[in-house]
Amino acid sequence: MELRKSEEALPGRAVALILLLCVSGMRAETARYSVPEEAERGSFVANIAQDLGLTGEELRARQARLAPEGEKQYLQLNQHTGDLLVREQMDREELC
């Protein structure tokens, strides 16, 4: 029995479809929070895990991290609790 070209590519297409379905379940979440300029180091901003409906374990498993827009990392994320804290006091003049 002779296979046509379209029949040969079917396993590759099936694998691609399965991978697409698996990857589509993963997505990036973006969250924005306001922080007062006067906030001291260690000040609580929000609980990211709670806001995203995740547990601390799920947050760690998904390798949650912060992606700063500038050079400095003003916030820090505690992956065990999901707490977002002020890492460095912000200066409006420096940011603008």
PDB file of C-alpha atoms in Angstrom:
ATOM      1  CA  MET A   1       0.000   0.000   0.000  1.00  0.00           C
ATOM      2  CA  GLU A   2       1.384   3.338  -1.028  1.00  0.00           C
ATOM      3  CA  LEU A   3       1.095   6.343   1.305  1.00  0.00           C
ATOM      4  CA  ARG A   4       0.320   9.755  -0.076  1.00  0.00           C
ATOM      5  CA  LYS A   5       2.325  12.752   1.040  1.00  0.00           C
ATOM      6  CA  SER A   6      -0.554  14.137   3.166  1.00  0.00           C
ATOM      7  CA  GLU A   7      -0.836  10.839   5.063  1.00  0.00           C
ATOM      8  CA  GLU A   8       2.871  10.859   5.900  1.00  0.00           C
ATOM      9  CA  ALA A   9       2.658  14.257   7.578  1.00  0.00           C
ATOM     10  CA  LEU A  10      -0.313  13.297   9.780  1.00  0.00           C
ATOM     11  CA  PRO A  11       1.741  12.149  12.811  1.00  0.00           C
ATOM     12  CA  GLY A  12       3.710  15.408  12.721  1.00  0.00           C
ATOM     13  CA  ARG A  13       0.498  17.406  12.499  1.00  0.00           C
ATOM     14  CA  ALA A  14      -1.004  15.463  15.394  1.00  0.00           C
ATOM     15  CA  VAL A  15       2.044  16.139  17.564  1.00  0.00           C
ATOM     16  CA  ALA A  16       1.935  19.834  16.665  1.00  0.00           C
ATOM     17  CA  LEU A  17      -1.768  19.987  17.547  1.00  0.00           C
ATOM     18  CA  ILE A  18      -1.200  18.258  20.896  1.00  0.00           C
ATOM     19  CA  LEU A  19       1.666  20.642  21.727  1.00  0.00           C
ATOM     20  CA  LEU A  20      -0.467  23.622  20.758  1.00  0.00           C
ATOM     21  CA  LEU A  21      -3.280  22.451  23.037  1.00  0.00           C
ATOM     22  CA  CYS A  22      -0.870  21.878  25.934  1.00  0.00           C
ATOM     23  CA  VAL A  23       0.862  25.235  25.557  1.00  0.00           C
ATOM     24  CA  SER A  24      -2.424  27.121  25.180  1.00  0.00           C
ATOM     25  CA  GLY A  25      -3.211  26.271  28.810  1.00  0.00           C
ATOM     26  CA  MET A  26      -0.149  28.266  29.884  1.00  0.00           C
ATOM     27  CA  ARG A  27      -0.338  32.031  29.778  1.00  0.00           C
ATOM     28  CA  ALA A  28       1.350  35.066  31.217  1.00  0.00           C
ATOM     29  CA  GLU A  29      -0.552  37.265  33.618  1.00  0.00           C
ATOM     30  CA  THR A  30       0.095  40.970  33.893  1.00  0.00           C
ATOM     31  CA  ALA A  31      -0.809  42.854  37.027  1.00  0.00           C
ATOM     32  CA  ARG A  32      -0.250  46.508  37.874  1.00  0.00           C
ATOM     33  CA  TYR A  33      -0.182  47.992  41.355  1.00  0.00           C
ATOM     34  CA  SER A  34       0.160  51.535  42.642  1.00  0.00           C
ATOM     35  CA  VAL A  35       2.808  52.198  45.267  1.00  0.00           C
ATOM     36  CA  PRO A  36       3.069  55.470  47.183  1.00  0.00           C
ATOM     37  CA  GLU A  37       6.358  57.282  46.604  1.00  0.00           C
ATOM     38  CA  GLU A  38       6.948  57.435  50.379  1.00  0.00           C
ATOM     39  CA  ALA A  39       6.602  53.650  50.850  1.00  0.00           C
ATOM     40  CA  GLU A  40       9.440  52.359  53.042  1.00  0.00           C
ATOM     41  CA  ARG A  41      11.581  49.313  52.272  1.00  0.00           C
ATOM     42  CA  GLY A  42       9.705  46.139  53.160  1.00  0.00           C
ATOM     43  CA  SER A  43       6.269  47.767  52.843  1.00  0.00           C
ATOM     44  CA  PHE A  44       3.514  45.388  51.754  1.00  0.00           C
ATOM     45  CA  VAL A  45       2.037  46.160  48.320  1.00  0.00           C
ATOM     46  CA  ALA A  46      -0.197  43.182  47.502  1.00  0.00           C
ATOM     47  CA  ASN A  47      -0.476  39.413  47.630  1.00  0.00           C
ATOM     48  CA  ILE A  48       0.003  38.324  44.031  1.00  0.00           C
ATOM     49  CA  ALA A  49      -0.850  34.672  44.628  1.00  0.00           C
ATOM     50  CA  GLN A  50      -4.204  35.633  46.095  1.00  0.00           C
ATOM     51  CA  ASP A  51      -4.913  38.131  43.298  1.00  0.00           C
ATOM     52  CA  LEU A  52      -4.197  35.472  40.665  1.00  0.00           C
ATOM     53  CA  GLY A  53      -6.107  32.770  42.534  1.00  0.00           C
ATOM     54  CA  LEU A  54      -3.005  30.648  43.152  1.00  0.00           C
ATOM     55  CA  THR A  55      -1.349  29.080  46.169  1.00  0.00           C
ATOM     56  CA  GLY A  56       2.279  29.769  47.085  1.00  0.00           C
ATOM     57  CA  GLU A  57       3.204  26.308  45.778  1.00  0.00           C
ATOM     58  CA  GLU A  58       1.575  27.018  42.416  1.00  0.00           C
ATOM     59  CA  LEU A  59       3.349  30.367  42.262  1.00  0.00           C
ATOM     60  CA  ARG A  60       6.718  28.655  42.816  1.00  0.00           C
ATOM     61  CA  ALA A  61       5.898  25.867  40.348  1.00  0.00           C
ATOM     62  CA  ARG A  62       5.095  28.444  37.671  1.00  0.00           C
ATOM     63  CA  GLN A  63       8.369  30.248  38.468  1.00  0.00           C
ATOM     64  CA  ALA A  64       6.670  33.607  39.011  1.00  0.00           C
ATOM     65  CA  ARG A  65       8.971  36.581  38.731  1.00  0.00           C
ATOM     66  CA  LEU A  66       8.860  40.341  38.371  1.00  0.00           C
ATOM     67  CA  ALA A  67       9.837  41.992  35.108  1.00  0.00           C
ATOM     68  CA  PRO A  68      10.961  45.559  35.817  1.00  0.00           C
ATOM     69  CA  GLU A  69      10.568  48.161  33.101  1.00  0.00           C
ATOM     70  CA  GLY A  70      13.718  50.070  34.102  1.00  0.00           C
ATOM     71  CA  GLU A  71      17.162  49.237  35.393  1.00  0.00           C
ATOM     72  CA  LYS A  72      16.280  49.059  39.092  1.00  0.00           C
ATOM     73  CA  GLN A  73      14.181  46.415  40.774  1.00  0.00           C
ATOM     74  CA  TYR A  74      11.942  48.454  43.105  1.00  0.00           C
ATOM     75  CA  LEU A  75       9.765  45.533  44.181  1.00  0.00           C
ATOM     76  CA  GLN A  76      10.440  41.997  45.367  1.00  0.00           C
ATOM     77  CA  LEU A  77       8.244  38.921  45.295  1.00  0.00           C
ATOM     78  CA  ASN A  78       8.219  36.362  48.079  1.00  0.00           C
ATOM     79  CA  GLN A  79       7.442  33.159  46.148  1.00  0.00           C
ATOM     80  CA  HIS A  80       6.562  31.259  49.333  1.00  0.00           C
ATOM     81  CA  THR A  81       3.766  33.620  50.385  1.00  0.00           C
ATOM     82  CA  GLY A  82       3.018  35.515  47.178  1.00  0.00           C
ATOM     83  CA  ASP A  83       3.624  38.853  48.922  1.00  0.00           C
ATOM     84  CA  LEU A  84       4.833  41.757  46.821  1.00  0.00           C
ATOM     85  CA  LEU A  85       7.043  44.084  48.876  1.00  0.00           C
ATOM     86  CA  VAL A  86       8.912  47.338  48.327  1.00  0.00           C
ATOM     87  CA  ARG A  87      12.575  46.470  47.789  1.00  0.00           C
ATOM     88  CA  GLU A  88      13.859  50.001  47.289  1.00  0.00           C
ATOM     89  CA  GLN A  89      12.199  53.326  48.009  1.00  0.00           C
ATOM     90  CA  MET A  90      11.046  55.056  44.846  1.00  0.00           C
ATOM     91  CA  ASP A  91      12.033  58.577  43.892  1.00  0.00           C
ATOM     92  CA  ARG A  92       9.677  60.282  41.444  1.00  0.00           C
ATOM     93  CA  GLU A  93      12.409  62.587  40.100  1.00  0.00           C
ATOM     94  CA  GLU A  94      14.687  59.635  39.421  1.00  0.00           C
ATOM     95  CA  LEU A  95      11.900  57.674  37.715  1.00  0.00           C
ATOM     96  CA  CYS A  96      10.906  60.563  35.434  1.00  0.00           C
TER      97      CYS A  96
END
